[in-house]
Tab-separated table of C-alpha atoms and ligand atoms in Angstrom:
chain	number	residue	atom	x	y	z
A	1388	MET	CA	69.683	119.653	125.279
A	1389	GLY	CA	69.155	122.416	128.478
A	1390	GLY	CA	68.202	125.684	128.424
A	1391	ARG	CA	70.569	128.588	127.473
A	1392	THR	CA	69.200	130.295	130.643
A	1393	ASP	CA	66.854	129.808	133.519
A	1394	ILE	CA	64.409	132.641	132.826
A	1395	ARG	CA	60.740	131.437	133.462
A	1396	PRO	CA	58.474	132.453	130.785
A	1397	SER	CA	56.637	134.516	133.160
A	1398	GLU	CA	59.679	136.849	133.455
A	1399	ILE	CA	60.236	137.136	129.663
A	1400	THR	CA	59.397	140.646	128.923
A	1401	PRO	CA	58.604	142.444	125.480
A	1402	GLU	CA	61.831	143.935	126.311
A	1403	ALA	CA	63.543	140.634	126.143
A	1404	VAL	CA	62.266	139.493	123.304
A	1405	TRP	CA	62.984	143.143	121.545
A	1406	GLN	CA	66.388	142.489	122.841
A	1407	SER	CA	67.098	139.164	120.941
A	1408	ARG	CA	65.870	140.697	118.166
A	1409	ARG	CA	67.982	143.569	118.384
A	1410	ASP	CA	71.036	141.086	119.314
A	1411	TRP	CA	70.227	139.268	115.922
A	1412	LEU	CA	70.317	142.715	113.975
A	1413	ARG	CA	73.650	143.866	115.514
A	1414	ARG	CA	75.368	140.361	114.818
A	1415	ALA	CA	74.168	140.491	111.206
A	1416	ALA	CA	75.287	144.333	110.924
A	1417	ALA	CA	78.687	143.275	112.492
A	1418	GLY	CA	79.516	140.933	109.098
A	1419	SER	CA	80.504	137.536	108.703
A	1420	LEU	CA	83.561	137.523	110.907
A	1421	ALA	CA	82.130	138.353	114.078
A	1422	LEU	CA	81.585	135.647	116.839
A	1423	GLY	CA	78.075	134.345	117.395
A	1424	LEU	CA	77.024	135.234	113.876
A	1425	PRO	CA	74.155	133.157	112.510
A	1426	LEU	CA	75.581	130.254	110.721
A	1427	GLY	CA	76.033	131.013	107.067
A	1428	ALA	CA	75.077	134.464	107.401
A	1429	GLN	CA	77.076	136.171	104.761
A	1430	ALA	CA	77.978	139.984	105.103
A	1431	ASP	CA	75.236	140.525	102.289
A	1432	ASP	CA	72.522	138.526	104.030
A	1433	GLU	CA	69.795	141.440	103.857
A	1434	GLY	CA	68.442	139.353	107.413
A	1435	PRO	CA	64.772	138.965	108.339
A	1436	SER	CA	62.169	140.515	105.955
A	1437	GLY	CA	58.389	140.325	106.182
A	1438	PRO	CA	55.337	141.342	108.536
A	1439	VAL	CA	56.700	141.163	112.244
A	1440	LEU	CA	55.137	138.572	114.788
A	1441	GLU	CA	56.206	138.866	118.531
A	1442	GLY	CA	56.574	135.860	120.727
A	1443	ALA	CA	58.686	135.045	123.828
A	1444	PRO	CA	61.725	132.862	123.235
A	1445	ASN	CA	61.548	129.257	124.905
A	1446	PRO	CA	64.965	128.388	125.982
A	1447	ALA	CA	63.974	125.206	127.866
A	1448	LEU	CA	62.507	123.902	124.356
A	1449	SER	CA	65.644	125.523	122.147
A	1450	ILE	CA	68.587	124.106	121.596
A	1451	ASP	CA	71.802	126.267	122.240
A	1452	GLU	CA	73.575	126.373	118.979
A	1453	PRO	CA	73.906	129.227	116.479
A	1454	ALA	CA	71.063	129.519	113.842
A	1455	ASN	CA	71.450	129.515	110.164
A	1456	GLY	CA	71.050	132.850	108.323
A	1457	TRP	CA	67.659	134.437	106.998
A	1458	ARG	CA	68.904	133.568	103.467
A	1459	ASP	CA	70.006	129.855	104.094
A	1460	ILE	CA	66.744	129.059	105.733
A	1461	THR	CA	64.442	131.051	102.949
A	1462	THR	CA	66.461	130.084	99.641
A	1463	TYR	CA	67.332	126.484	100.526
A	1464	ASN	CA	64.268	124.631	100.740
A	1465	ASN	CA	62.196	121.399	100.128
A	1466	PHE	CA	58.672	122.293	99.053
A	1467	TYR	CA	58.125	120.125	95.861
A	1468	GLU	CA	54.788	121.857	94.711
A	1469	PHE	CA	57.223	124.311	93.559
A	1470	GLY	CA	59.622	122.257	92.192
A	1471	THR	CA	62.335	119.735	93.243
A	1472	GLY	CA	65.427	121.985	93.270
A	1473	LYS	CA	66.456	123.588	96.348
A	1474	ALA	CA	65.903	127.241	94.932
A	1475	ASP	CA	62.523	126.560	93.294
A	1476	PRO	CA	60.540	127.388	96.036
A	1477	SER	CA	62.113	130.680	96.804
A	1478	GLU	CA	61.685	131.382	93.319
A	1479	ASN	CA	58.153	130.081	92.637
A	1480	ALA	CA	56.177	130.012	96.044
A	1481	GLY	CA	55.424	133.589	95.878
A	1482	ARG	CA	52.507	132.708	93.489
A	1483	MET	CA	50.701	130.790	96.006
A	1484	ARG	CA	47.309	132.782	97.264
A	1485	LEU	CA	47.714	133.199	100.944
A	1486	GLU	CA	44.336	135.262	101.712
A	1487	PRO	CA	42.111	134.526	102.810
A	1488	TRP	CA	43.511	131.662	104.749
A	1489	GLN	CA	41.490	128.890	106.576
A	1490	VAL	CA	42.197	125.471	108.444
A	1491	ARG	CA	39.744	122.728	108.863
A	1492	ILE	CA	39.898	120.660	111.866
A	1493	GLU	CA	37.777	117.672	111.592
A	1494	GLY	CA	37.233	114.043	111.988
A	1495	ALA	CA	37.238	112.360	115.391
A	1496	VAL	CA	36.613	115.407	117.633
A	1497	ARG	CA	33.421	116.765	119.388
A	1498	ARG	CA	33.945	120.485	118.013
A	1499	PRO	CA	34.990	120.447	114.278
A	1500	LEU	CA	35.952	123.834	113.406
A	1501	THR	CA	37.055	126.000	110.401
A	1502	LEU	CA	39.563	128.784	111.727
A	1503	ASP	CA	40.988	131.484	109.960
A	1504	LEU	CA	44.411	132.697	110.064
A	1505	ASP	CA	43.886	135.540	112.801
A	1506	ALA	CA	41.883	133.115	114.906
A	1507	LEU	CA	44.396	130.369	115.001
A	1508	LEU	CA	46.980	132.909	115.948
A	1509	ARG	CA	45.148	133.980	119.014
A	1510	LEU	CA	44.919	130.595	120.329
A	1511	ALA	CA	47.839	130.313	122.578
A	1512	PRO	CA	50.666	132.471	123.133
A	1513	LEU	CA	53.506	132.481	120.309
A	1514	GLU	CA	57.015	131.106	121.647
A	1515	GLU	CA	60.227	131.099	119.806
A	1516	ARG	CA	61.943	128.073	119.658
A	1517	VAL	CA	65.391	127.339	117.985
A	1518	TYR	CA	65.292	123.703	116.472
A	1519	ARG	CA	67.402	121.576	114.456
A	1520	LEU	CA	65.841	120.380	111.109
A	1521	ARG	CA	67.204	117.325	109.703
A	1522	CYS	CA	66.168	116.365	105.953
A	1523	VAL	CA	66.175	113.005	105.165
A	1524	GLU	CA	68.777	113.974	102.141
A	1525	ALA	CA	71.290	113.972	105.074
A	1526	TRP	CA	71.651	118.164	105.190
A	1527	SER	CA	70.482	120.143	108.571
A	1528	MET	CA	69.915	123.537	109.708
A	1529	VAL	CA	69.380	125.562	112.974
A	1530	ILE	CA	66.194	127.260	112.690
A	1531	PRO	CA	64.218	129.604	115.416
A	1532	TRP	CA	60.761	129.032	114.631
A	1533	MET	CA	57.748	130.924	116.191
A	1534	GLY	CA	54.569	129.292	116.992
A	1535	TYR	CA	52.986	127.316	119.772
A	1536	SER	CA	52.237	123.504	120.670
A	1537	LEU	CA	50.044	121.750	118.186
A	1538	SER	CA	48.666	120.220	121.470
A	1539	HIS	CA	46.877	123.685	122.245
A	1540	LEU	CA	44.771	123.561	119.068
A	1541	ILE	CA	43.835	119.807	119.544
A	1542	LYS	CA	42.564	120.134	122.944
A	1543	HIS	CA	40.676	122.906	121.750
A	1544	VAL	CA	38.595	120.576	119.342
A	1545	GLU	CA	38.104	117.857	122.095
A	1546	PRO	CA	39.305	114.609	120.650
A	1547	THR	CA	37.166	111.703	121.255
A	1548	ALA	CA	38.815	108.194	121.857
A	1549	ASP	CA	38.933	107.190	118.403
A	1550	ALA	CA	41.432	110.115	117.736
A	1551	ARG	CA	44.597	107.967	117.661
A	1552	TYR	CA	46.370	109.509	114.623
A	1553	VAL	CA	46.239	112.927	112.920
A	1554	VAL	CA	46.796	113.951	109.594
A	1555	PHE	CA	48.016	116.832	108.051
A	1556	THR	CA	47.156	118.173	104.530
A	1557	THR	CA	48.914	120.806	102.254
A	1558	ASP	CA	46.916	123.058	100.300
A	1559	LEU	CA	46.834	122.594	96.522
A	1560	GLN	CA	46.944	125.522	93.854
A	1561	PRO	CA	47.726	123.657	90.698
A	1562	GLU	CA	47.880	126.918	89.083
A	1563	ALA	CA	50.575	128.628	91.211
A	1564	MET	CA	52.364	125.089	91.972
A	1565	PRO	CA	54.683	123.987	88.894
A	1566	GLY	CA	56.033	121.067	90.918
A	1567	VAL	CA	52.220	119.584	90.979
A	1568	ARG	CA	52.240	118.812	87.388
A	1569	ALA	CA	55.325	117.054	87.348
A	1570	GLY	CA	53.890	114.299	89.257
A	1571	ILE	CA	56.078	112.866	91.652
A	1572	LEU	CA	53.673	112.650	94.709
A	1573	ASP	CA	50.173	112.132	95.123
A	1574	TRP	CA	48.873	115.563	95.810
A	1575	PRO	CA	47.754	117.146	98.146
A	1576	TYR	CA	50.694	116.528	100.097
A	1577	THR	CA	49.806	114.704	103.395
A	1578	GLU	CA	51.538	113.569	106.331
A	1579	GLY	CA	50.537	112.129	109.791
A	1580	LEU	CA	51.543	111.625	113.424
A	1581	ARG	CA	50.393	109.373	116.162
A	1582	MET	CA	48.058	111.393	118.846
A	1583	ASP	CA	50.842	111.257	121.328
A	1584	GLU	CA	53.415	112.582	119.018
A	1585	ALA	CA	51.171	115.106	118.186
A	1586	MET	CA	50.456	116.065	121.462
A	1587	HIS	CA	53.817	116.199	122.746
A	1588	PRO	CA	54.950	119.812	123.935
A	1589	LEU	CA	57.868	119.751	120.936
A	1590	THR	CA	55.355	119.457	118.182
A	1591	LEU	CA	55.362	122.897	116.818
A	1592	LEU	CA	52.376	124.359	115.097
A	1593	THR	CA	54.513	127.208	113.208
A	1594	PHE	CA	53.579	130.578	112.088
A	1595	GLY	CA	56.877	132.540	111.709
A	1596	VAL	CA	60.652	132.455	111.320
A	1597	TYR	CA	63.176	134.774	112.751
A	1598	GLY	CA	60.187	137.061	114.369
A	1599	ARG	CA	58.482	137.327	110.899
A	1600	ARG	CA	55.397	135.515	109.424
A	1601	LEU	CA	56.272	132.323	107.357
A	1602	PRO	CA	57.625	133.096	104.021
A	1603	PRO	CA	55.674	131.239	101.567
A	1604	GLN	CA	58.883	128.945	100.642
A	1605	ASN	CA	58.671	127.978	104.285
A	1606	GLY	CA	55.174	126.638	104.418
A	1607	ALA	CA	53.204	130.239	105.152
A	1608	PRO	CA	50.782	130.772	106.681
A	1609	LEU	CA	51.139	128.212	108.887
A	1610	ARG	CA	52.826	124.399	109.009
A	1611	VAL	CA	53.922	121.592	111.563
A	1612	ILE	CA	57.373	121.033	112.901
A	1613	VAL	CA	58.232	117.880	114.252
A	1614	PRO	CA	61.881	118.160	115.315
A	1615	TRP	CA	62.997	114.884	116.287
A	1616	LYS	CA	61.541	113.501	112.656
A	1617	TYR	CA	62.913	113.603	109.258
A	1618	GLY	CA	61.964	116.903	107.762
A	1619	PHE	CA	59.456	115.677	105.270
A	1620	LYS	CA	57.228	115.069	108.424
A	1621	SER	CA	56.783	118.753	108.740
A	1622	ALA	CA	54.163	119.558	106.331
A	1623	LYS	CA	53.718	123.125	105.085
A	1624	SER	CA	50.704	125.434	104.263
A	1625	LEU	CA	48.116	123.366	106.087
A	1626	VAL	CA	44.494	123.688	104.998
A	1627	ARG	CA	43.206	120.560	106.847
A	1628	ILE	CA	44.042	118.683	110.346
A	1629	SER	CA	42.207	115.602	110.729
A	1630	LEU	CA	42.001	113.274	113.720
A	1631	GLN	CA	41.165	109.657	112.992
A	1632	ALA	CA	41.476	106.058	114.150
A	1633	ASP	CA	43.700	104.341	111.623
A	1634	GLU	CA	47.422	105.145	110.729
A	1635	PRO	CA	46.932	107.226	107.575
A	1636	VAL	CA	49.655	106.595	104.380
A	1637	SER	CA	51.169	109.825	104.059
A	1638	SER	CA	52.290	110.893	100.188
A	1639	TRP	CA	55.816	109.953	101.011
A	1640	MET	CA	54.814	106.289	102.066
A	1641	SER	CA	52.814	105.935	98.742
A	1642	ALA	CA	55.565	107.041	96.689
A	1643	ALA	CA	58.308	104.647	98.247
A	1644	PRO	CA	57.374	102.351	100.793
A	1645	ARG	CA	60.564	100.925	101.173
A	1646	GLU	CA	62.396	104.177	101.785
A	1647	TYR	CA	59.714	106.314	104.059
A	1648	GLY	CA	57.942	104.740	106.705
A	1649	PHE	CA	55.469	106.293	108.750
A	1650	TYR	CA	57.379	107.099	111.777
A	1651	ALA	CA	60.534	108.564	110.105
A	1652	ASN	CA	62.439	109.539	113.246
A	1653	VAL	CA	65.669	110.541	112.927
A	1654	ASN	CA	67.737	107.395	113.448
A	1655	PRO	CA	71.950	107.317	112.391
A	1656	ASP	CA	71.498	103.349	112.954
A	1657	VAL	CA	69.091	103.065	109.828
A	1658	PRO	CA	70.283	103.963	106.880
A	1659	HIS	CA	68.061	105.088	104.049
A	1660	PRO	CA	68.214	102.268	101.446
A	1661	ARG	CA	70.032	104.355	98.854
A	1662	TRP	CA	72.460	106.247	101.521
A	1663	SER	CA	73.929	106.640	105.142
A	1664	GLN	CA	71.728	108.518	107.702
A	1665	ALA	CA	74.967	108.748	110.283
A	1666	THR	CA	76.319	111.910	109.433
A	1667	GLU	CA	74.841	115.283	107.874
A	1668	ARG	CA	76.092	118.172	106.413
A	1669	ARG	CA	75.230	121.667	108.499
A	1670	ILE	CA	74.241	123.988	105.638
A	1671	GLY	CA	76.051	127.519	106.091
A	1672	THR	CA	79.221	126.020	107.633
A	1673	GLY	CA	81.088	125.990	104.093
A	1674	LEU	CA	81.997	123.434	101.579
A	1675	PHE	CA	84.980	121.942	103.385
A	1676	ALA	CA	83.377	121.898	106.975
A	1677	PRO	CA	83.382	118.350	108.210
A	1678	ARG	CA	80.036	116.477	108.403
A	1679	VAL	CA	78.660	116.148	111.804
A	1680	PRO	CA	77.337	113.021	113.494
A	1681	THR	CA	73.664	112.648	113.444
A	1682	LEU	CA	72.032	112.125	116.962
A	1683	PRO	CA	69.055	109.741	117.654
A	1684	PHE	CA	65.782	111.448	117.391
A	1685	ASN	CA	67.953	114.619	116.095
A	1686	GLY	CA	68.891	115.253	119.405
A	1687	TYR	CA	65.711	115.010	121.334
A	1688	ALA	CA	66.030	111.565	122.601
A	1689	GLU	CA	65.731	112.614	126.171
A	1690	GLN	CA	62.245	113.828	125.619
A	1691	VAL	CA	60.760	111.806	122.980
A	1692	ALA	CA	62.645	108.385	123.351
A	1693	GLY	CA	60.020	107.000	125.805
A	1694	LEU	CA	57.186	107.426	123.120
A	1695	TYR	CA	58.711	104.536	121.212
A	1696	GLN	CA	59.623	102.313	124.314
A	1697	GLY	CA	59.336	98.706	123.297
A	1698	MET	CA	59.347	99.531	119.873
A	1699	ASP	CA	61.314	97.803	116.989
A	1700	LEU	CA	62.917	101.103	115.482
A	1701	ARG	CA	64.311	99.323	112.771
A	1702	ARG	CA	61.044	97.734	111.496
A	1703	ASN	CA	59.146	100.924	112.337
A	1704	PHE	CA	61.570	103.485	110.335
B	1818	MTE	N1	53.608	120.431	101.422
B	1818	MTE	C1	55.154	120.486	101.558
B	1818	MTE	N2	55.581	120.037	103.011
B	1818	MTE	C2	56.766	119.732	102.931
B	1818	MTE	C3	57.335	119.219	101.694
B	1818	MTE	C4	57.005	119.266	100.595
B	1818	MTE	O1	57.646	118.996	99.676
B	1818	MTE	N3	55.914	119.900	100.389
B	1818	MTE	N4	58.921	119.130	102.058
B	1818	MTE	C5	59.376	118.500	103.425
B	1818	MTE	C6	60.787	118.657	103.569
B	1818	MTE	S1	61.661	117.174	102.657
B	1818	MTE	C7	61.474	119.266	104.491
B	1818	MTE	S2	63.163	119.008	104.797
B	1818	MTE	C8	61.041	120.599	105.091
B	1818	MTE	C9	61.875	121.845	104.706
B	1818	MTE	O2	61.426	122.755	105.307
B	1818	MTE	P1	61.984	124.165	104.962
B	1818	MTE	O3	61.931	124.314	103.771
B	1818	MTE	O4	61.217	125.249	105.523
B	1818	MTE	O5	63.352	123.968	105.613
B	1818	MTE	O6	59.389	120.676	104.699
B	1818	MTE	C10	58.532	119.451	104.812
B	1818	MTE	N5	57.485	119.907	104.117
B	1819	MO	MO1	63.737	116.994	103.719
């Protein structure tokens, strides 16, 4: 993967953060023909909007690829609570109530806590990390998320020896969520990770994108991002994080157990029962752009393959 520079986090100044933001604005203003423009950022992409969120870039945990534009990231979404169409979340998620927002962290922990958003934001310094997001539907994007490693929060609640899995639960607001009435999944949306996956530094508790608060369609006010797994593992709009001894059954596993396994590591060698996972379409590269090969663990094999040593990844898909 490799960092873009060898600046240590301690050397990253507020100016450096501001500079990266300014570079983005300059590139956006230069129009879509300029070199280094975010992928798919058309000249009429208005660029990032919403409340600013400051955080230092973390080049060591970022991929060195041009990010998708704000418009692709915020209008091509999966958030089935708001409908199954890619544009449904950007059209409907604005009706979600976001304040006040609290997250309950409970289960196999010595210090169960209910934290509001400000307390969560203060728990650790925010970092900007550019990750690839690979959807099980065989498309991908490159997204500059803002957050901190989930491990900070998990350590804060002092897990007990029984904490072998972590379960994430999305908020359920049926009045605001037209997709919930349509069935499809058992709501609320739940997902899970094994404890070592949840504690891995790449697993990001995410509050923002492009230096702004997460828009509702991207999982405001906070979500998890697990970059080496298919996108459905990265649950949005979290209200509960619970630690437990047993492997959970996620919403997608119970909807279609043959299609969606617990691990869901990005794996070009294991096709989805209804389509290949060998290649992906990079959103924003144009209708005629060639598909790109999908990488094992979505390109993060060096960092995470060790978590699965000795496991049969065809059986544990
Ligand atoms: N609560 C909830 N979280 C969810 C989903 C969903 O439908 N509901 N979709 C998942 C899928 S399939 C993907 S690819 C990513 C998309 O995140 P993005 O829209 O921010 O790119 O969110 C994941 N998290
Ligand atoms: Mo997805």
